[in-house]
Each structure stands twice: as C-alpha cells, then as structure tokens.
Short mmCIF file of C-alpha atoms and ligand atoms in Angstrom, two decimals:
data_model
loop_
_atom_site.label_atom_id
_atom_site.label_comp_id
_atom_site.label_asym_id
_atom_site.label_seq_id
_atom_site.Cartn_x
_atom_site.Cartn_y
_atom_site.Cartn_z
CA MET A 516 -5.00 -16.76 -34.00
CA ARG A 517 -6.01 -13.33 -33.28
CA ARG A 518 -5.13 -13.57 -29.62
CA LEU A 519 -1.53 -15.13 -30.49
CA GLY A 520 -1.22 -12.01 -32.75
CA ALA A 521 -1.80 -9.58 -30.18
CA LEU A 522 0.25 -10.88 -27.71
CA ALA A 523 3.13 -11.34 -30.19
CA LEU A 524 2.97 -7.57 -31.07
CA LEU A 525 3.22 -6.90 -27.42
CA ALA A 526 6.17 -9.13 -26.87
CA LEU A 527 7.79 -7.56 -29.74
CA SER A 528 7.36 -4.15 -28.40
CA ALA A 529 8.68 -5.54 -25.22
CA CYS A 530 12.22 -6.56 -26.91
CA GLY A 531 14.06 -3.15 -26.20
CA PRO A 532 16.17 -2.92 -22.98
CA ASP A 533 14.09 -3.12 -19.97
CA MET A 534 13.26 0.41 -18.21
CA ALA A 535 15.15 0.94 -15.15
CA LYS A 536 13.41 -0.86 -12.16
CA GLY A 537 10.96 1.64 -10.47
CA GLU A 538 9.93 3.43 -13.51
CA THR A 539 6.19 3.28 -13.74
CA GLY A 540 5.65 4.29 -17.33
CA PHE A 541 3.17 7.04 -16.29
CA GLU A 542 3.38 10.43 -14.27
CA THR A 543 0.02 10.17 -12.34
CA PRO A 544 -1.70 7.01 -11.92
CA GLN A 545 -4.95 6.89 -13.49
CA SER A 546 -7.74 4.38 -12.35
CA GLY A 547 -8.70 1.39 -14.57
CA SER A 548 -12.18 2.55 -14.56
CA ALA A 549 -10.82 5.55 -16.96
CA PHE A 550 -10.18 2.51 -19.56
CA LEU A 551 -13.63 0.99 -19.77
CA LYS A 552 -16.33 1.14 -22.11
CA PRO A 553 -18.74 3.97 -21.11
CA ASP A 554 -21.41 1.87 -20.03
CA THR A 555 -19.30 -0.47 -17.86
CA ARG A 556 -18.10 3.02 -16.20
CA ALA A 557 -21.85 3.91 -15.96
CA LEU A 558 -22.51 0.68 -14.08
CA GLN A 559 -19.58 1.09 -11.55
CA SER A 560 -20.89 4.92 -10.88
CA ASP A 561 -24.46 3.90 -10.08
CA ASP A 562 -24.73 2.71 -6.57
CA PHE A 563 -28.16 1.23 -7.12
CA ALA A 564 -26.93 -0.69 -10.35
CA ASN A 565 -23.53 -1.74 -9.61
CA PRO A 566 -24.03 -5.38 -8.64
CA GLY A 567 -20.73 -5.09 -6.14
CA PHE A 568 -22.95 -3.55 -3.64
CA LEU A 569 -24.67 -6.71 -3.30
CA TRP A 570 -21.41 -7.98 -1.45
CA VAL A 571 -21.05 -4.66 0.45
CA ASP A 572 -24.36 -5.19 1.98
CA ARG A 573 -23.77 -8.78 2.88
CA GLY A 574 -20.60 -7.53 4.28
CA GLU A 575 -22.29 -4.87 6.36
CA ALA A 576 -24.57 -7.42 7.71
CA LEU A 577 -21.62 -10.01 8.71
CA PHE A 578 -20.13 -6.94 10.33
CA ALA A 579 -23.04 -6.40 12.50
CA ARG A 580 -23.61 -10.05 13.52
CA ALA A 581 -22.36 -11.12 16.77
CA SER A 582 -20.02 -14.32 16.20
CA GLU A 583 -19.96 -17.49 18.54
CA GLY A 584 -16.74 -16.86 20.25
CA GLY A 585 -16.76 -13.28 20.75
CA PRO A 586 -18.39 -9.82 20.10
CA ALA A 587 -19.51 -8.67 16.48
CA CYS A 588 -16.91 -6.78 14.37
CA ALA A 589 -19.20 -3.77 14.78
CA SER A 590 -18.98 -3.74 18.45
CA CYS A 591 -15.37 -2.96 18.60
CA HIS A 592 -15.22 -0.93 15.28
CA ASP A 593 -18.13 1.37 15.84
CA GLY A 594 -16.91 4.56 14.44
CA GLY A 595 -15.38 6.96 16.87
CA GLU A 596 -11.73 5.98 17.70
CA HIS A 597 -11.76 2.56 16.05
CA THR A 598 -13.70 3.41 13.00
CA LEU A 599 -12.52 1.66 9.78
CA GLU A 600 -13.16 4.61 7.69
CA GLY A 601 -9.86 5.35 5.39
CA VAL A 602 -8.21 2.42 6.75
CA ALA A 603 -8.21 0.08 3.57
CA ALA A 604 -6.38 2.95 1.72
CA ARG A 605 -3.30 2.16 3.95
CA TYR A 606 -3.32 -1.52 3.03
CA PRO A 607 -1.33 -3.71 2.89
CA ALA A 608 0.41 -2.82 6.18
CA ILE A 609 2.73 -4.61 8.59
CA ASP A 610 0.96 -5.98 11.73
CA ASP A 611 2.72 -4.78 14.70
CA GLN A 612 2.14 -8.06 16.68
CA THR A 613 3.85 -10.36 13.99
CA GLY A 614 5.85 -8.03 12.02
CA GLU A 615 4.19 -9.55 8.97
CA LEU A 616 2.63 -7.85 5.74
CA PHE A 617 -1.10 -8.13 5.93
CA ASN A 618 -3.44 -7.21 3.28
CA LEU A 619 -7.10 -6.52 4.26
CA GLU A 620 -8.12 -10.08 4.06
CA ARG A 621 -5.28 -11.14 6.22
CA ARG A 622 -6.14 -8.47 8.60
CA ILE A 623 -9.90 -9.40 9.04
CA ASN A 624 -9.06 -12.84 9.61
CA ALA A 625 -6.63 -11.80 12.44
CA CYS A 626 -9.45 -9.92 13.97
CA ARG A 627 -11.56 -13.25 13.77
CA SER A 628 -9.00 -15.29 15.56
CA ARG A 629 -7.78 -12.79 17.92
CA HIS A 630 -10.80 -11.12 19.11
CA GLN A 631 -13.64 -13.28 17.95
CA GLY A 632 -12.41 -16.81 18.57
CA GLU A 633 -13.40 -17.71 15.17
CA PRO A 634 -11.39 -19.85 12.25
CA PRO A 635 -10.09 -17.97 9.58
CA LEU A 636 -12.22 -17.42 6.32
CA GLU A 637 -11.04 -18.99 3.08
CA HIS A 638 -9.84 -16.70 0.33
CA GLU A 639 -12.27 -16.04 -2.26
CA SER A 640 -15.24 -17.31 -0.07
CA GLU A 641 -18.44 -15.19 -0.04
CA ALA A 642 -17.99 -14.22 3.70
CA LEU A 643 -14.46 -13.10 3.31
CA LEU A 644 -15.28 -10.99 -0.09
CA SER A 645 -18.13 -9.63 1.56
CA LEU A 646 -16.22 -8.47 4.53
CA THR A 647 -13.56 -7.12 2.63
CA ALA A 648 -15.84 -5.32 0.28
CA TYR A 649 -17.38 -3.65 3.05
CA VAL A 650 -14.26 -2.59 4.75
CA ALA A 651 -12.83 -1.29 1.33
CA HIS A 652 -16.12 0.54 0.46
CA LEU A 653 -15.53 2.63 3.64
CA SER A 654 -12.27 4.00 1.90
CA ARG A 655 -14.11 5.16 -1.02
CA GLY A 656 -12.61 8.19 -2.43
CA VAL A 657 -9.91 8.15 -0.16
CA ALA A 658 -6.38 8.31 -1.61
CA ILE A 659 -4.16 5.35 -1.40
CA ASP A 660 -1.26 5.69 0.96
CA VAL A 661 0.64 2.60 1.92
CA GLU A 662 4.00 2.52 3.64
CA THR A 663 6.92 0.97 1.97
CA GLY A 664 9.93 1.65 4.49
CA GLY A 665 10.82 -0.12 7.53
CA ALA A 666 9.68 -3.56 7.90
CA ALA A 667 7.58 -3.43 4.79
CA ARG A 668 10.58 -2.74 2.66
CA PRO A 669 11.39 -6.51 1.84
CA TYR A 670 7.81 -7.23 0.94
CA TYR A 671 7.80 -4.12 -1.40
CA GLU A 672 11.03 -5.28 -3.08
CA ALA A 673 9.66 -8.71 -3.42
CA GLY A 674 6.47 -7.38 -5.25
CA ARG A 675 8.52 -5.12 -7.23
CA GLU A 676 10.86 -7.91 -8.52
CA TYR A 677 7.69 -10.06 -9.37
CA PHE A 678 6.22 -7.15 -11.25
CA PHE A 679 9.42 -6.77 -13.62
CA THR A 680 10.08 -10.48 -14.05
CA ARG A 681 9.08 -12.14 -17.53
CA ARG A 682 7.12 -15.23 -17.22
CA GLY A 683 4.90 -17.70 -18.90
CA GLN A 684 5.18 -18.89 -22.43
CA PHE A 685 4.81 -15.40 -23.56
CA ASN A 686 7.82 -14.19 -21.66
CA LEU A 687 5.95 -11.10 -20.49
CA SER A 688 6.15 -9.34 -17.13
CA CYS A 689 3.46 -7.32 -15.75
CA HIS A 690 5.55 -4.20 -16.61
CA HIS A 691 5.53 -5.11 -20.32
CA CYS A 692 1.72 -4.72 -20.30
CA HIS A 693 1.03 -2.18 -17.64
CA ASP A 694 3.77 0.25 -17.73
CA ARG A 695 4.62 0.22 -21.47
CA ASN A 696 1.42 -0.75 -23.42
CA TRP A 697 -1.25 0.68 -21.24
CA GLY A 698 -3.91 2.35 -23.74
CA GLN A 699 -3.41 -0.36 -26.27
CA SER A 700 -6.16 -2.97 -27.10
CA LEU A 701 -5.76 -6.40 -26.09
CA ARG A 702 -8.52 -8.97 -26.66
CA GLY A 703 -11.32 -6.62 -26.39
CA ASP A 704 -9.87 -4.78 -23.40
CA THR A 705 -7.95 -1.45 -23.16
CA ILE A 706 -4.73 -2.41 -21.08
CA SER A 707 -4.77 -0.10 -18.27
CA GLN A 708 -2.26 0.92 -15.93
CA GLY A 709 -3.07 -2.24 -13.52
CA HIS A 710 -4.08 -0.45 -10.56
CA PRO A 711 -5.59 -2.15 -7.40
CA ASN A 712 -8.18 0.47 -6.36
CA GLY A 713 -11.19 -0.84 -7.76
CA PHE A 714 -10.98 -4.33 -5.99
CA PRO A 715 -12.54 -6.14 -4.63
CA ALA A 716 -14.62 -6.04 -7.88
CA TYR A 717 -17.41 -7.07 -9.80
CA ARG A 718 -16.20 -8.64 -13.21
CA LEU A 719 -18.56 -9.21 -16.06
CA GLU A 720 -16.46 -12.17 -17.21
CA TRP A 721 -16.32 -13.77 -13.82
CA GLU A 722 -20.28 -13.16 -13.60
CA SER A 723 -19.36 -12.47 -9.76
CA PHE A 724 -17.29 -10.21 -7.41
CA GLY A 725 -13.60 -11.27 -6.80
CA SER A 726 -10.66 -10.26 -5.10
CA LEU A 727 -7.66 -8.57 -6.41
CA HIS A 728 -5.61 -11.85 -6.12
CA ARG A 729 -8.12 -13.42 -8.60
CA ARG A 730 -7.43 -10.71 -11.09
CA LEU A 731 -3.85 -11.33 -10.79
CA ARG A 732 -4.22 -15.08 -11.40
CA ASP A 733 -5.97 -13.95 -14.57
CA CYS A 734 -3.22 -11.93 -15.53
CA ASP A 735 -0.69 -14.84 -14.83
CA THR A 736 -2.62 -17.26 -16.83
CA GLY A 737 -2.98 -14.77 -19.72
CA VAL A 738 0.66 -15.09 -20.65
CA ARG A 739 0.53 -18.99 -19.63
CA ALA A 740 2.37 -18.71 -16.50
CA ALA A 741 1.38 -20.90 -13.54
CA PRO A 742 -0.74 -18.53 -11.27
CA TYR A 743 -0.09 -18.45 -7.36
CA PRO A 744 -2.99 -19.35 -4.99
CA ALA A 745 -5.06 -16.31 -4.07
CA GLY A 746 -3.90 -15.20 -0.42
CA SER A 747 -0.45 -16.35 -1.37
CA ASP A 748 2.57 -14.57 0.27
CA THR A 749 3.82 -13.89 -3.44
CA TYR A 750 0.68 -11.88 -4.36
CA VAL A 751 0.31 -10.17 -0.85
CA ALA A 752 3.92 -8.57 -1.67
CA LEU A 753 2.96 -7.74 -5.13
CA GLU A 754 -0.26 -6.14 -3.83
CA LEU A 755 2.11 -3.95 -1.74
CA TYR A 756 3.95 -2.80 -4.79
CA LEU A 757 0.69 -2.39 -6.72
CA ALA A 758 -0.58 -0.20 -3.93
CA ALA A 759 2.82 1.80 -3.68
CA ARG A 760 2.71 2.46 -7.53
CA ALA A 761 -0.91 3.68 -7.16
CA ASN A 762 -0.20 5.99 -3.99
CA GLY A 763 -2.41 8.87 -4.26
CA LEU A 764 -5.27 7.52 -6.43
CA ALA A 765 -8.75 7.35 -4.91
CA MET A 766 -10.05 4.17 -3.93
CA GLU A 767 -13.03 2.83 -5.95
CA SER A 768 -14.25 -0.54 -4.72
CA PRO A 769 -16.60 -1.89 -5.48
CA GLY A 770 -15.33 -1.44 -9.07
CA VAL A 771 -17.04 -3.10 -12.26
CA ARG A 772 -14.93 -4.43 -14.61
CA ARG A 773 -15.22 -6.18 -18.08
C1 LIG B 873 -0.29 -9.62 -21.81
C2 LIG B 873 -0.60 -8.31 -21.10
C3 LIG B 873 -0.78 -8.38 -19.62
C4 LIG B 873 0.35 -8.72 -18.71
C5 LIG B 873 1.58 -9.46 -18.87
C6 LIG B 873 -0.34 -8.51 -17.32
N1 LIG B 873 -1.66 -7.99 -17.37
FE1 LIG B 873 -2.63 -7.39 -15.99
N2 LIG B 873 -4.28 -6.65 -17.10
C7 LIG B 873 -4.25 -6.94 -18.54
C8 LIG B 873 -5.40 -6.70 -19.18
C9 LIG B 873 -5.82 -6.84 -20.71
C10 LIG B 873 -6.30 -6.42 -18.04
C11 LIG B 873 -7.81 -5.88 -18.19
C12 LIG B 873 -8.05 -4.58 -18.75
C13 LIG B 873 -7.24 -3.49 -17.67
O1 LIG B 873 -5.80 -3.37 -17.77
O2 LIG B 873 -7.71 -2.98 -16.59
C14 LIG B 873 -5.40 -6.45 -17.04
C15 LIG B 873 -5.73 -6.08 -15.53
C16 LIG B 873 -5.14 -5.89 -14.47
C17 LIG B 873 -5.26 -5.46 -13.37
C18 LIG B 873 -6.86 -4.82 -13.00
C19 LIG B 873 -7.05 -3.29 -13.33
C20 LIG B 873 -8.31 -2.77 -12.92
O3 LIG B 873 -8.32 -1.60 -12.80
O4 LIG B 873 -9.13 -3.55 -13.48
C21 LIG B 873 -4.38 -5.47 -12.55
C22 LIG B 873 -4.22 -4.87 -11.05
C23 LIG B 873 -3.22 -6.20 -13.15
N3 LIG B 873 -3.75 -6.38 -14.29
C24 LIG B 873 -2.16 -6.54 -12.74
C25 LIG B 873 -1.23 -7.27 -13.42
C26 LIG B 873 0.01 -7.49 -12.86
C27 LIG B 873 0.47 -7.44 -11.34
C28 LIG B 873 0.68 -8.44 -13.67
C29 LIG B 873 1.92 -9.27 -13.36
C30 LIG B 873 1.80 -10.48 -12.74
C31 LIG B 873 -0.15 -8.39 -14.98
N4 LIG B 873 -1.36 -7.64 -14.68
C32 LIG B 873 0.20 -8.84 -16.03
C33 LIG B 873 -3.19 -7.49 -19.18
C34 LIG B 873 -1.79 -7.91 -18.83
C1 LIG B 874 -12.99 -7.23 20.44
C2 LIG B 874 -12.40 -6.27 19.52
C3 LIG B 874 -12.45 -6.62 18.01
C4 LIG B 874 -13.33 -7.27 17.04
C5 LIG B 874 -14.46 -8.08 17.46
C6 LIG B 874 -12.88 -6.91 15.85
N1 LIG B 874 -11.73 -6.24 15.76
FE1 LIG B 874 -10.77 -5.52 14.36
N2 LIG B 874 -9.49 -4.86 15.31
C7 LIG B 874 -9.44 -4.73 16.90
C8 LIG B 874 -8.04 -4.31 17.36
C9 LIG B 874 -7.75 -4.06 18.72
C10 LIG B 874 -7.40 -3.91 16.27
C11 LIG B 874 -6.00 -3.47 16.16
C12 LIG B 874 -4.97 -4.84 15.66
C13 LIG B 874 -5.04 -5.96 16.66
O1 LIG B 874 -4.80 -5.64 17.91
O2 LIG B 874 -5.32 -6.92 16.32
C14 LIG B 874 -8.17 -4.21 14.88
C15 LIG B 874 -7.90 -3.98 13.82
C16 LIG B 874 -8.62 -4.26 12.72
C17 LIG B 874 -8.40 -3.41 11.33
C18 LIG B 874 -7.36 -2.76 10.88
C19 LIG B 874 -7.28 -1.32 11.38
C20 LIG B 874 -5.92 -0.52 11.12
O3 LIG B 874 -6.15 0.58 11.40
O4 LIG B 874 -5.18 -0.83 10.60
C21 LIG B 874 -9.46 -3.84 10.50
C22 LIG B 874 -9.60 -3.63 8.91
C23 LIG B 874 -10.44 -4.73 11.33
N3 LIG B 874 -10.02 -4.87 12.58
C24 LIG B 874 -11.59 -5.29 10.88
C25 LIG B 874 -12.44 -6.08 11.63
C26 LIG B 874 -13.18 -7.09 11.18
C27 LIG B 874 -14.01 -6.85 9.72
C28 LIG B 874 -13.85 -7.77 12.17
C29 LIG B 874 -14.93 -8.90 12.28
C30 LIG B 874 -14.59 -10.07 11.42
C31 LIG B 874 -13.18 -7.15 13.37
N4 LIG B 874 -12.29 -6.39 13.07
C32 LIG B 874 -13.41 -7.60 14.62
C33 LIG B 874 -10.52 -5.12 17.49
C34 LIG B 874 -11.63 -5.87 17.33
#
C-alpha cells in the first residue's frame, strides 16, 4: 500500500497544467550519482571496488581479440586518428551510411558486420554489454555533446514526445518524475533528473550490469506501462532526447546504482 501511496502523491502533484515541452525543470543537469546514498556513490568512485569494471575489463579483452571474419576492433581503433576516446559522449548519432540513428550498441554491431564479417550481438548479451562498457568508459569525464539538428531532428522529436507522454496505470510521464519531482523520495530511491551518463551501469537491484534501455524498461514497468524491448527504435530515439537534455554533463560509466 505504501508503494501506491507514494505514486498517488506523485500523480497528484502532476495534476497541474503540463509545463511547456522542452522545459527540463533544472538549470544545469546533475548526475544521478549525486542522488545516491554515500556508500553507493563511494562504490562507484573506487575503480577497484566498482563491480562495473569487470565488464569494462571483459570489453577490453574482446576489443583486442581477433574475430573469425576480420581484424580485431583494436587493430582499426588503435588510438591515433581512429581513437575511440571521447566518442561515446557524441552518441546516439546519425550513421552517415544509412542516415539512421545509432546508439553505441548499434554502432558496435555495425562495425562487426561491416568490418569484421560477424553477426550482430544481442542487446543485453554479456559481450555487447562489455564492449559498450569499454567504449563508454573511454569517454569517462567527457561532457555529453550530442547533435540534435539535421537528420537527427526527427529522432529527437520522437524521443521528446515519448518523454512527455503519460502512460501506464499510474498515468505518469517521464517528465512528471524526472523534471518535476526530482529530489523527492520514492520507494527507497531519491528521484534523480533521469540522466543517461552513468550507463551502462551496475545496479545493485539487478545484481548485474545493464544498459540504459534496461533501466528505461524498469521505469516504464514502474508506472505499469508495457515496456519496449531493449534496443528498440523507440528507446534509441528516447536515448537521444535524454542525452540532449544532459548535454554538458560528464560521462560516468561504469556507474553504480541502487
Ligand atoms: C514514477 C516515477 C518515475 C517515472 C514515471 C519514470 N522514472 Fe525514471 N526513475 C525513477 C526512479 C525512482 C529512478 C531511480 C532513481 C533515480 O532517479 O536515479 C529512476 C531512474 C531513471 C534513470 C537512471 C538515472 C541514473 O542516473 O541512474 C533514467 C535514465 C530514467 N529514470 C529515465 C526515465 C525515463 C526516460 C522515463 C519515461 C519513460 C522515466 N524514467 C519514468 C522514477 C521514475
Ligand atoms: C576494419 C576496421 C574496423 C574494425 C575491425 C572495427 N571498426 Fe569500428 N569503425 C571503423 C570505421 C571505418 C568506422 C567509421 C564508420 C564506418 O565506416 O562504419 C568505425 C566507427 C566506430 C565507432 C564510432 C566512431 C565515431 O567517431 O562515431 C565505434 C564506437 C566503433 N567503430 C567501435 C568498434 C568496435 C567496438 C569494434 C569491434 C567490435 C570495431 N569498431 C571494429 C572501422 C573498424
């Protein structure tokens, strides 16, 4: 009953007229880690204790390993001109060859098929999570800076639309919790501004490492709406809106979350 109570309160606070679209409810973005309990935050900050580094290390090993059909990731992205340092902070981004929006997972799979002759890895598979963790980690401390104009515009608009749409049995949108009610307590969490910069991340509740899309599925499920599959077009577009909303915020993956 306590859970219903907390959500009912949020719904109540969400009854007023909706803010104009595009308004974020904060002046400067604040990382989700700022809303964690001190011990969880400390776990993230300690590279030896942070369990996310297991996935970064696995990703680094996969990155260096030659594939069946072609060269290793590392033989093309060996630092120098094709370094991947700072790259993740620009994702999701438009792929020039197809004109489609790629998040990091899609980009990695495109490199596998285009440059290694390998089949795509499944979203949330250990291998794709590890490679994504490794590439994201190469941008740790780099400010998010995604492009929202040009070919990216329709994706950005679709993501923003999703963010402001009420859904589920509780009839709440992302905006209600992460723009209007951040800083409030809910089910043992302090609601953050809902930024993507810590992902992929280790979640204590999952007892595992997961993608941003897995977190989005949890938020949709939390209001009793049907979640989209991880890797879906809907969540990739939403990912772009979230990144744009967080532009300027430093990348933190591998984050640790409750
Ligand atoms: C009922 C309130 C609620 C709604 C609605 C909601 N979330 Fe969340 N969300 C939470 C809570 C609680 C957490 C965990 C604590 C926090 O905010 O980091 C969370 C976490 C997140 C995070 C991870 C932040 C971090 O740093 O770990 C993201 C990203 C996010 N939500 C995005 C969304 C999006 C996008 C939607 C809409 C599809 C949404 N949320 C809907 C309550 C909500
Ligand atoms: C044979 C060389 C080659 C291999 C092997 C390769 N890539 Fe790439 N990668 C490229 C090229 C070329 C691009 C530019 C986009 C394109 O042409 O597909 C690229 C782009 C990227 C980008 C985006 C860079 C940006 O600036 O947006 C990432 C991230 C990436 N690769 C990761 C990987 C990973 C991870 C692997 C291994 C699974 C890998 N690549 C394997 C050649 C390669």
